[in-house]
Short mmCIF file of C-alpha atoms in Angstrom, two decimals:
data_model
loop_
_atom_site.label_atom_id
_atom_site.label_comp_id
_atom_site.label_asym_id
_atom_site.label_seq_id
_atom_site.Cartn_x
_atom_site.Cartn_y
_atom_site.Cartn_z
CA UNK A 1148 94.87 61.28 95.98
CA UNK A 1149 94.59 57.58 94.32
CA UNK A 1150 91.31 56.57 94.95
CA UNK A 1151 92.61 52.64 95.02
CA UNK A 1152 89.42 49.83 95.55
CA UNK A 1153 89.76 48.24 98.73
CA UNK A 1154 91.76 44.93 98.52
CA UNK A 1155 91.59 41.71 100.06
CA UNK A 1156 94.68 41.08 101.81
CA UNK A 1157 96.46 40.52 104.94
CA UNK A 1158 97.23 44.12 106.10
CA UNK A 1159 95.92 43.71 109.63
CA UNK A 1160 97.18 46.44 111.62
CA UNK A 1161 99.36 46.04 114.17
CA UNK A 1162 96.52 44.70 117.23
CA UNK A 1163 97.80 45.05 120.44
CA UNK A 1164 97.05 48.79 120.63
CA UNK A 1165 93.30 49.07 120.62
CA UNK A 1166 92.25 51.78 123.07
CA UNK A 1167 89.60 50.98 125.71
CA UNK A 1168 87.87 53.96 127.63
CA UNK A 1169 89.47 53.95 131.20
CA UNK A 1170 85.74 54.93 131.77
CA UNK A 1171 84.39 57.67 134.83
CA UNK A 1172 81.70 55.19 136.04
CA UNK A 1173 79.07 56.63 133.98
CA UNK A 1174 80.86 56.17 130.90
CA UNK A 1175 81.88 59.60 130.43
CA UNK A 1176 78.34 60.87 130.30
CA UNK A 1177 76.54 63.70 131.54
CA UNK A 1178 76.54 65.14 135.23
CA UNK A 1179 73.41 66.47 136.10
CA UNK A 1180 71.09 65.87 133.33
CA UNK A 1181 73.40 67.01 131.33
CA UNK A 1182 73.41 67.67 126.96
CA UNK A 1183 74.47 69.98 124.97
CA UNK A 1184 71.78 72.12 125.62
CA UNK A 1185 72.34 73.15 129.42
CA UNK A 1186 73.95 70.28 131.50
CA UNK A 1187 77.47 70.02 132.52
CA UNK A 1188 78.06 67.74 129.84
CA UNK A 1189 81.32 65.42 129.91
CA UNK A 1190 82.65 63.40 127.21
CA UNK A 1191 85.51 60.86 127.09
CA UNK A 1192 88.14 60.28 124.28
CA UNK A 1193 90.29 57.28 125.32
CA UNK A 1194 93.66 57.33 122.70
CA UNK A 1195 96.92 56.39 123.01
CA UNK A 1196 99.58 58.22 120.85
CA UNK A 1197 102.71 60.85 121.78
CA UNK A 1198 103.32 63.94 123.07
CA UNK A 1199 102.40 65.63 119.90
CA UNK A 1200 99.41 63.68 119.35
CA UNK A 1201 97.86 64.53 122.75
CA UNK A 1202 99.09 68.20 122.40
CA UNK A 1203 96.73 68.04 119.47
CA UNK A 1204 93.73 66.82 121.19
CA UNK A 1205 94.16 68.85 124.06
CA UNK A 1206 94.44 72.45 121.90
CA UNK A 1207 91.11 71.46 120.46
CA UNK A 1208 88.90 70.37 123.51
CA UNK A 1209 90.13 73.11 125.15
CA UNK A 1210 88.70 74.90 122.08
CA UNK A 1211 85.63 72.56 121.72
CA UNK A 1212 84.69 73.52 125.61
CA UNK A 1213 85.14 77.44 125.21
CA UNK A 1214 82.72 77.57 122.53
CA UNK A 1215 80.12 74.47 123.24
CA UNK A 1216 80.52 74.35 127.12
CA UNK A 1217 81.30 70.76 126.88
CA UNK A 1218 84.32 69.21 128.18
CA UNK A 1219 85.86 66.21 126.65
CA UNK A 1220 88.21 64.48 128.40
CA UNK A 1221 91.27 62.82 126.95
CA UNK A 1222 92.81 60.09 128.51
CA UNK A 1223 95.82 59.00 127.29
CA UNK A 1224 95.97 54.85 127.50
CA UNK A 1225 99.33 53.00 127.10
CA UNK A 1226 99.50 51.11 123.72
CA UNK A 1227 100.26 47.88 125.17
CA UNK A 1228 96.82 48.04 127.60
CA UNK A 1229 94.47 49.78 124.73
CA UNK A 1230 92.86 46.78 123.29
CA UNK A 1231 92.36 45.05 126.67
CA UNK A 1232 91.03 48.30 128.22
CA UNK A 1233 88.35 48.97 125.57
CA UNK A 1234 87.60 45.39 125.60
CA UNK A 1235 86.90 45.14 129.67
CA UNK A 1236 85.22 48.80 129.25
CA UNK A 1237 82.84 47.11 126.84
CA UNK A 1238 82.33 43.79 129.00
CA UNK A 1239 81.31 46.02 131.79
CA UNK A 1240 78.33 47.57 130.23
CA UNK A 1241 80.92 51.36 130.80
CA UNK A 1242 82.18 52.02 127.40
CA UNK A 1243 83.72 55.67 126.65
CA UNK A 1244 82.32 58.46 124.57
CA UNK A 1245 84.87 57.31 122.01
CA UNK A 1246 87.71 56.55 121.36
CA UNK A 1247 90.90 55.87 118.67
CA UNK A 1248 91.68 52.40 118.08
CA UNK A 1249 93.74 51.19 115.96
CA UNK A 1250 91.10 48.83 114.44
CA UNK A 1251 87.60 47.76 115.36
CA UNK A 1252 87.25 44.70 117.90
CA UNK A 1253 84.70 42.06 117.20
CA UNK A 1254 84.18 42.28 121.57
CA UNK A 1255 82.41 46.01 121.26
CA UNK A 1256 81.68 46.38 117.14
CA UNK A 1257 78.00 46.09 117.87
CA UNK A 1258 77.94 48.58 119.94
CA UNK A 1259 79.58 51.45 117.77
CA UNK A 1260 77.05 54.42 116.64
CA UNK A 1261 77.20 55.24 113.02
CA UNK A 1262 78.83 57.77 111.93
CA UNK A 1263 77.98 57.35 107.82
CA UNK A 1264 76.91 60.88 107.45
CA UNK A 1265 79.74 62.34 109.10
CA UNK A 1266 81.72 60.38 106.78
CA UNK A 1267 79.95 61.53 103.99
CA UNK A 1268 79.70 65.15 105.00
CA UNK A 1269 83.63 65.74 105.24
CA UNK A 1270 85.39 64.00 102.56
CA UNK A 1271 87.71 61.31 103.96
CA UNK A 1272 89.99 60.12 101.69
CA UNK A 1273 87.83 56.94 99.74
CA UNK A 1274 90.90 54.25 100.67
CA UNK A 1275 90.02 54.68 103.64
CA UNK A 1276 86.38 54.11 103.68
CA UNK A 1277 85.35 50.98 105.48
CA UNK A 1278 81.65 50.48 105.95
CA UNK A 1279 80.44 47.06 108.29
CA UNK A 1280 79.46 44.36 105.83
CA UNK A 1281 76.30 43.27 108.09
CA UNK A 1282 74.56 46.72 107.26
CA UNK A 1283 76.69 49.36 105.04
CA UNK A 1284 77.31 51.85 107.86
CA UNK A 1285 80.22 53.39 108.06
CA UNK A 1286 81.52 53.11 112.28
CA UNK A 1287 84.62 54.02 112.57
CA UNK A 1288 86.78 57.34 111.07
CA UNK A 1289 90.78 57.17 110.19
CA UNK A 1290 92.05 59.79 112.47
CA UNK A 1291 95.66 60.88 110.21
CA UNK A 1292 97.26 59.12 107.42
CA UNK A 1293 100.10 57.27 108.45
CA UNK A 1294 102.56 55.97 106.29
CA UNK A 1295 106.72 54.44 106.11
CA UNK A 1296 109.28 56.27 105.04
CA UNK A 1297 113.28 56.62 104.99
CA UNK A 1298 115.27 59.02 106.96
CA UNK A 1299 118.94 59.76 106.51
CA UNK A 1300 121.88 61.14 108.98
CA UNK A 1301 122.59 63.57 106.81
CA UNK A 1302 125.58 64.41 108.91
CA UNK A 1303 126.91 61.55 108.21
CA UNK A 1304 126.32 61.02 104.16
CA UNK A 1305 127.71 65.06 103.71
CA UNK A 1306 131.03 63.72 105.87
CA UNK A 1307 131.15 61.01 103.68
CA UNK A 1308 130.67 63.00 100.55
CA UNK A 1309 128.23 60.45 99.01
CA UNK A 1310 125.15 61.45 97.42
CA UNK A 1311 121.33 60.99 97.78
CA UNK A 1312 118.16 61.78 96.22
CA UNK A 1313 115.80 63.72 97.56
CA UNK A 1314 112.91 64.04 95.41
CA UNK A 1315 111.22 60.81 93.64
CA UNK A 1316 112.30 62.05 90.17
CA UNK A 1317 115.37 60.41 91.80
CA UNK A 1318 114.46 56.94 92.52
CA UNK A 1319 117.20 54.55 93.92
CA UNK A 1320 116.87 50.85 94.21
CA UNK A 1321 117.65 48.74 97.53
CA UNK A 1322 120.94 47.68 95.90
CA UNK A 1323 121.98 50.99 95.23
CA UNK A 1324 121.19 52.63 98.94
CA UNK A 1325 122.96 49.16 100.44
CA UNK A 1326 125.78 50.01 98.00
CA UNK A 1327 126.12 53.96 98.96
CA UNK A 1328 125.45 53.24 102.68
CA UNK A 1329 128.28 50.77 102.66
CA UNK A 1330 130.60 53.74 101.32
CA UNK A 1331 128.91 56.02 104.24
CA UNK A 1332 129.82 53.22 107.06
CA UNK A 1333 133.50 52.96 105.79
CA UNK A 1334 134.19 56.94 105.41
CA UNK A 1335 132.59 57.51 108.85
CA UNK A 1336 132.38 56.28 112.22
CA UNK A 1337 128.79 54.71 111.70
CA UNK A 1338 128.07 51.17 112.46
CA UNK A 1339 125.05 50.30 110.51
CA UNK A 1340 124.00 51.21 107.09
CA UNK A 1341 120.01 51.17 107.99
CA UNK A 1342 118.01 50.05 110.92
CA UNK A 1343 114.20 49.17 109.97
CA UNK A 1344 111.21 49.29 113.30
CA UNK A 1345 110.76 45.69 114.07
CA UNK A 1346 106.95 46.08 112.89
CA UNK A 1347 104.56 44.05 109.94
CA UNK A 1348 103.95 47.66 109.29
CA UNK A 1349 107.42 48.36 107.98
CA UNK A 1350 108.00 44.98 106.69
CA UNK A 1351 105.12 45.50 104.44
CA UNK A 1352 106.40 48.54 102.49
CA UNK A 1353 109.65 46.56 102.17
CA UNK A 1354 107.36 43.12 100.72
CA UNK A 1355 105.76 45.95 98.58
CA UNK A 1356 109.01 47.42 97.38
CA UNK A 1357 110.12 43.82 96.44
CA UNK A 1358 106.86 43.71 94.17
CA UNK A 1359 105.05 41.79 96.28
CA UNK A 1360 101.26 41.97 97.28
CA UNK A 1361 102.08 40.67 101.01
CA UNK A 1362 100.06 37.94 102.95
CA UNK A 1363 96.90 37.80 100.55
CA UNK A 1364 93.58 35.35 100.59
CA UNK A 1365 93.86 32.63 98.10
CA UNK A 1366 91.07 31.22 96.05
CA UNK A 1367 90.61 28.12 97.89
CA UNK A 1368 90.20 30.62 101.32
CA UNK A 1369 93.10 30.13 103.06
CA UNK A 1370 96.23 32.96 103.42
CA UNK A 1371 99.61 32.80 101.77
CA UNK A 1372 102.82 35.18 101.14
CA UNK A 1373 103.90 35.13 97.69
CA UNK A 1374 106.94 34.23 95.75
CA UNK A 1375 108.45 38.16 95.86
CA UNK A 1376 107.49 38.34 99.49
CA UNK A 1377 109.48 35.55 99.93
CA UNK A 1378 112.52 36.98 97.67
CA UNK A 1379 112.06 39.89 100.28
CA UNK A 1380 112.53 37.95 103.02
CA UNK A 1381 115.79 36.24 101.59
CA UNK A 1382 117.01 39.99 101.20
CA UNK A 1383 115.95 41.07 104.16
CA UNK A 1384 117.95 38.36 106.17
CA UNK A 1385 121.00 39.05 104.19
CA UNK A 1386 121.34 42.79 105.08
CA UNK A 1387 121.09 41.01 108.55
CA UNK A 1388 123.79 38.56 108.02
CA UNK A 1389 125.59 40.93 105.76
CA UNK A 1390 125.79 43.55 108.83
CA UNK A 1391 124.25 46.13 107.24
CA UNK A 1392 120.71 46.27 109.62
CA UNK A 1393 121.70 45.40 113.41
CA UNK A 1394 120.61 41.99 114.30
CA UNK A 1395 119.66 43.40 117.85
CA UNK A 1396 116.65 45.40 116.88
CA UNK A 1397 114.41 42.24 114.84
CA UNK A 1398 116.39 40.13 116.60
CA UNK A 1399 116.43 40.97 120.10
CA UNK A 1400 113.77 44.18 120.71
CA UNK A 1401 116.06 46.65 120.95
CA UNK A 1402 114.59 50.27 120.05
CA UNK A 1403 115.37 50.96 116.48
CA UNK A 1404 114.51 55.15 117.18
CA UNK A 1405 117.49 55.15 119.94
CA UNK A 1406 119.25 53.00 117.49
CA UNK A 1407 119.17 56.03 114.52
CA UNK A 1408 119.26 58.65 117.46
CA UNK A 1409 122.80 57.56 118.52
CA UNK A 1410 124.34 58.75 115.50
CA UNK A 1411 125.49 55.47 113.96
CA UNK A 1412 123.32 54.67 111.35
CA UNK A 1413 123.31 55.93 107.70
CA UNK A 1414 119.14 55.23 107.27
CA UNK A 1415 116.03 54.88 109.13
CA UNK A 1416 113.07 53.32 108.00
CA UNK A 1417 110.56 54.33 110.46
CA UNK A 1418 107.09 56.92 110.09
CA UNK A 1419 105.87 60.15 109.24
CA UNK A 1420 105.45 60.42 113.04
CA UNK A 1421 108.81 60.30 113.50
CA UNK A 1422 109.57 63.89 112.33
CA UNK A 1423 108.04 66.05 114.75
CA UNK A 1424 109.94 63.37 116.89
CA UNK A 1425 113.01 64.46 115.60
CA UNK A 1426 112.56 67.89 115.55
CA UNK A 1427 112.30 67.79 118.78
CA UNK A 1428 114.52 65.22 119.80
CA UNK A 1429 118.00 65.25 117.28
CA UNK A 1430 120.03 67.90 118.45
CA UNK A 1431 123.98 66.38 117.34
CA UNK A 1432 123.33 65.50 113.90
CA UNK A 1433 121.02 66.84 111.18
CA UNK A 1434 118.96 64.39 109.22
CA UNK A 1435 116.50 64.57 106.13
CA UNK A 1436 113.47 62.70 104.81
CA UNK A 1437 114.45 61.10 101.05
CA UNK A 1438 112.62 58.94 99.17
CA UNK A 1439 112.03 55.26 99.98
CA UNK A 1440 114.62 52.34 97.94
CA UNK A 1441 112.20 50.38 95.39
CA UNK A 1442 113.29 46.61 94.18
CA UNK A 1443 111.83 48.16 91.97
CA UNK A 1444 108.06 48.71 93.27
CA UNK A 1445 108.35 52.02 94.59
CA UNK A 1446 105.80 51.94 97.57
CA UNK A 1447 104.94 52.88 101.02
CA UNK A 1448 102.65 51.27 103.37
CA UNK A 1449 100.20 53.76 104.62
CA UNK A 1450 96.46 54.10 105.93
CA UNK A 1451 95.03 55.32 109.32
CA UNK A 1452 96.88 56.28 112.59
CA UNK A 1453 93.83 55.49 114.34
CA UNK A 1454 89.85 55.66 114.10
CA UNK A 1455 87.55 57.26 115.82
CA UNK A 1456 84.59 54.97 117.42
CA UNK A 1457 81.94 56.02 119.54
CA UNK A 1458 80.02 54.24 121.58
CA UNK A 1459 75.83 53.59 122.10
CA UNK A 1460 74.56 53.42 125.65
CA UNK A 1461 76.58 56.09 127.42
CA UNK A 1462 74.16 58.39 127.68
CA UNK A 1463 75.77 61.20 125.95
CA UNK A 1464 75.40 59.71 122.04
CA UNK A 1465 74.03 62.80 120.20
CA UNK A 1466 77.02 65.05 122.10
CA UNK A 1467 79.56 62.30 121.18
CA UNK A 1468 78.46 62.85 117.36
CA UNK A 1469 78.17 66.85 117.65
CA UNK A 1470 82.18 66.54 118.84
CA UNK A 1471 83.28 64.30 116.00
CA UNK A 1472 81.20 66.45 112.91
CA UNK A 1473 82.89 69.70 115.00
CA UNK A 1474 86.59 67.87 114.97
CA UNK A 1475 86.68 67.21 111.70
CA UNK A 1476 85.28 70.70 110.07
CA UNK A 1477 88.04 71.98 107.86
CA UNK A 1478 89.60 74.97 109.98
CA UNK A 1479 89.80 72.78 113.03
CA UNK A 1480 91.05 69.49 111.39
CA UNK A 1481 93.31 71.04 109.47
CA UNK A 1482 94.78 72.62 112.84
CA UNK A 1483 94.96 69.18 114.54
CA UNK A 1484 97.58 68.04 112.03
CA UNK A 1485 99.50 71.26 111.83
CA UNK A 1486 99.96 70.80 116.05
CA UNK A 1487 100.05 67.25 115.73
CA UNK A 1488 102.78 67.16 112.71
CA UNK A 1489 100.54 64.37 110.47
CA UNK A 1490 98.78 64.19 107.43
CA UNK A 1491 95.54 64.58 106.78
CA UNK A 1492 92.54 62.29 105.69
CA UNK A 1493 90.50 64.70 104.32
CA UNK A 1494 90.68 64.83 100.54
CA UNK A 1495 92.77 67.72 99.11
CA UNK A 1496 93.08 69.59 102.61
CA UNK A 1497 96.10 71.89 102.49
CA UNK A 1498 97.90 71.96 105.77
CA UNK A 1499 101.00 74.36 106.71
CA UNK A 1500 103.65 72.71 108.99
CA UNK A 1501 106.21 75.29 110.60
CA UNK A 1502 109.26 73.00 109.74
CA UNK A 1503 110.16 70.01 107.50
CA UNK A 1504 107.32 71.00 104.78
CA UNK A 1505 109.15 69.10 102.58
CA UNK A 1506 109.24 65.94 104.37
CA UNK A 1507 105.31 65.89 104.61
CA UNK A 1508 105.24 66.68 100.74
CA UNK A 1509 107.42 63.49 100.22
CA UNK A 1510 105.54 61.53 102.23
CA UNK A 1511 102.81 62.36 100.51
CA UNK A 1512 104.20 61.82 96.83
CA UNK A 1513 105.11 58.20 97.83
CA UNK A 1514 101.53 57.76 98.86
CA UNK A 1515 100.37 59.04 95.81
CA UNK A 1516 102.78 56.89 93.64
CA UNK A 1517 102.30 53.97 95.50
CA UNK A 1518 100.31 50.76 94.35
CA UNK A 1519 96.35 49.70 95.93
CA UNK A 1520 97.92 47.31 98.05
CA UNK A 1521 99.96 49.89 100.24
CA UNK A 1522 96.48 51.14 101.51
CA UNK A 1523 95.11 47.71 102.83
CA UNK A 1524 96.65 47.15 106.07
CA UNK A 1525 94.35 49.64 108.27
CA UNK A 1526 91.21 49.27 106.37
CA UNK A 1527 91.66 45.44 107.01
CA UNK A 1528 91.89 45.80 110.56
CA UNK A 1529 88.72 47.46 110.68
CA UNK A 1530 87.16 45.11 108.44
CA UNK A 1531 88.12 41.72 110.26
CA UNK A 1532 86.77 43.30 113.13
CA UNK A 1533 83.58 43.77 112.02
CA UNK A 1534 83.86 40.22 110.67
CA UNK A 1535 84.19 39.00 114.05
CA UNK A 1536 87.54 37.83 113.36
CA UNK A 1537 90.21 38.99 116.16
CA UNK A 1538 93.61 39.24 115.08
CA UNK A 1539 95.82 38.66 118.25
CA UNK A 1540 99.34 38.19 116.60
CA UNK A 1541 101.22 39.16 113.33
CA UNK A 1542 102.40 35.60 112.01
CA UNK A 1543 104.73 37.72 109.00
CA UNK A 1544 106.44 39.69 112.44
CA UNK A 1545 106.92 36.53 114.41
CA UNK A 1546 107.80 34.24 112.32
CA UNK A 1547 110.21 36.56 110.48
CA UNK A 1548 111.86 37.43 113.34
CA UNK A 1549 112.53 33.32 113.95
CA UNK A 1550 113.70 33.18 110.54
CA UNK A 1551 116.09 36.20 111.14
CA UNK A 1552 117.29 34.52 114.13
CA UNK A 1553 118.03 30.73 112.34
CA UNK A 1554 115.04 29.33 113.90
CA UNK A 1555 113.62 28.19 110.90
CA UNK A 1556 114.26 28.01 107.30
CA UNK A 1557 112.97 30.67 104.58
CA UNK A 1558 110.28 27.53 103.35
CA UNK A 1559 108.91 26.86 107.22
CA UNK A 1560 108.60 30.49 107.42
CA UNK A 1561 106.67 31.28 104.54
CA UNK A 1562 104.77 28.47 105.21
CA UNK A 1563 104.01 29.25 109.15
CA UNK A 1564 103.15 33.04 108.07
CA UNK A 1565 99.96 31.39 105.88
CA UNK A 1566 98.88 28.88 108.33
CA UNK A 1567 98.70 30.61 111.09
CA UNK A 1568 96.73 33.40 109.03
CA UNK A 1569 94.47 30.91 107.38
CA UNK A 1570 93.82 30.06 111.44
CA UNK A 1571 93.26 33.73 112.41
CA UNK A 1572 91.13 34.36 108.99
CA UNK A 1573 89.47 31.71 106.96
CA UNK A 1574 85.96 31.70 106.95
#
């Protein structure tokens, strides 16, 4: 694994999912006296995350409570209510055990234990080290890597006889997959040549493919996108206008998974959480992970799932910390991603998936090749959180999106996306 320095740039990850403990009243704490060392001890994980996710969690306090006799709870949050949830948790003096956020939130950062020697004691990935400015500590731990990558209906590229690659010593530029997809869309009885999830978090991989460094701090303090980001953009519209991504998903919301699912659509740029998805969920048409198109950067976007916080003043703070150093031991880490279907954080840790090895393999590889910038986006998140800066919107999602829909011209847009940044992030 790269061990890239930590960047300065707009990567903030996507905000309106923070978790917030939906909180027993005593803020998951102990019933009775409790501890580790005789009471009924009860802990509380707030997340919000799939099927497989959960499945994961559950397997391992299940585990956790057979062999320490203390129960953690895990209560799954909707996505959409995390960050408001943690936030009113935290207002109310009733915060979880912990929890996995998608970022830190200045409303409850000074409040997080620190988990620095846990950090230190099982080898997460350096990238993904993010210690508070204020004092050096390290507060909150990636849970899985997450990262973008391209899925094909390979149904529909064998019936059109056109080739792909499937390893990265066969590298293929944007032009080329528009170009091949075109040829799948006219042999077939597909509609689209690629559909793309209307997040910043797959936009950036594209800006990054483009060569761009994305939405980065300028010397003078305030935010900008640069002159390939912009290029990107332009590109990005056309497949639009040229028909070849479906205006309805950007456009108008609609769900770019159901989208691929339907069987319509040559390519899917989506996540590595997408193929346990699929292996559960595509049943009428077989599909494969290939490598992403590069213009001609070839990069991913990748960097935590989540992160594990835990909170001071429930009562329960040295169990809380016994439970995260037990989670992320090798044996049972390594068996949390191999339920879950992710990729580990922990540096060099082999894991064994039942199916699709090789799609967690190329995940990985684009990772590896990928340039210091693809590794920002969750780290930053973290950071401006500590920095008591609170990130409510993505400016390069929204005011893409107006651009796609003729809203605004490519200039306004590109000059929106660093205003309203420079208002969310300047000093």
């Amino acid at each position: 694994m790269k061990r890239h320095h930590l960047i300065r740039s707009l990567a903030t990850a996507a905000v309106g999912a923070l978790v917030l403990a939906s909180c027993s009243g005593d803020g998951g704490g102990s019933d009775g006296g409790g501890g580790s060392d005789g009471g009924d001890v009860v802990l509380e994980l707030v997340q919000s995350g799939d099927v497989n996710q959960g499945g994961g969690y559950a397997t391992l306090t299940e585990r956790y409570f057979e062999e320490t006799g203390v129960r953690v709870d895990v209560i799954e949050v909707p996505n959409d209510d995390l960050r408001t949830r943690l936030r009113t948790a935290s207002q109310a003096n009733d915060p979880p055990s912990l929890a996995a956020s998608p970022s830190t939130d200045p409303a409850w950062t000074d409040r997080l234990l620190d988990l620095t020697d846990i950090f230190n004691e099982v080898g997460i990935i350096d990238t993904l080290s993010v210690a508070d400015p204020a004092d050096g500590l390290v507060k909150a731990l990636p849970t899985t890597l997450t990262a973008v990558g391209m899925f094909l209906n390979k149904s529909l590229w064998d019936e059109a006889g056109v080739d792909y690659p499937t390893t990265l010593d066969e590298a293929w530029t944007w032009d080329e997959y528009v170009e091949l997809s075109d040829e799948v869309v006219e042999a077939t009885d597909a509609e689209y040549g690629a559909v793309m999830d209307g997040s910043a978090h797959r936009l950036r991989a594209f800006l990054y493919e483009f060569g761009s460094e994305g939405v980065t701090e300028q010397p003078d303090g305030s935010w900008a996108l640069d002159e390939a980001g912009a290029e990107a953009l332009e590109y990005f519209k056309q497949l639009h206008q040229d028909g070849v991504m479906p205006q309805s998903v950007w456009g108008a919301a609609d769900d770019p998974s159901a989208t691929f699912k339907s069987g319509r659509v040559a390519g899917y740029m989506s996540g590595v959480w997408q193929i346990a998805d699929f292996q559960e969920t595509i049943t009428d048409f077989e599909w494969v992970s290939v490598p992403l198109p590069q213009q001609p950067v070839r990069a991913t976007n990748y960097g935590a799932a989540s992160w594990i916080v835990a909170f001071d003043g429930t009562g329960v703070e040295e169990e809380t910390l016994d439970f995260i150093r037990w989670l992320y031991s090798e044996e049972n880490y390594r068996e949390y991603c191999e339920i879950s279907g992710c990729l580990p954080v922990l540096d060099g840790l082999e894991v064994s998936y039942e199916e699709d090895e090789y799609a967690f393999q190329l995940y990985n590889a684009e990772i590896l090749e990928s340039p210091p910038i693809s590794a920002v986006q969750t780290t930053d998140g973290v950071l401006h959180g500590y920095q008591g800066k609170s990130v409510d919107s993505e400016p390069l999602q929204d005011e893409t999106v107006k651009f796609l829909n003729n809203e605004q011209s490519l200039e306004d847009t590109v000059e929106n996306i660093g205003r309203i940044t420079t208002d969310q992030l300047a000093d």
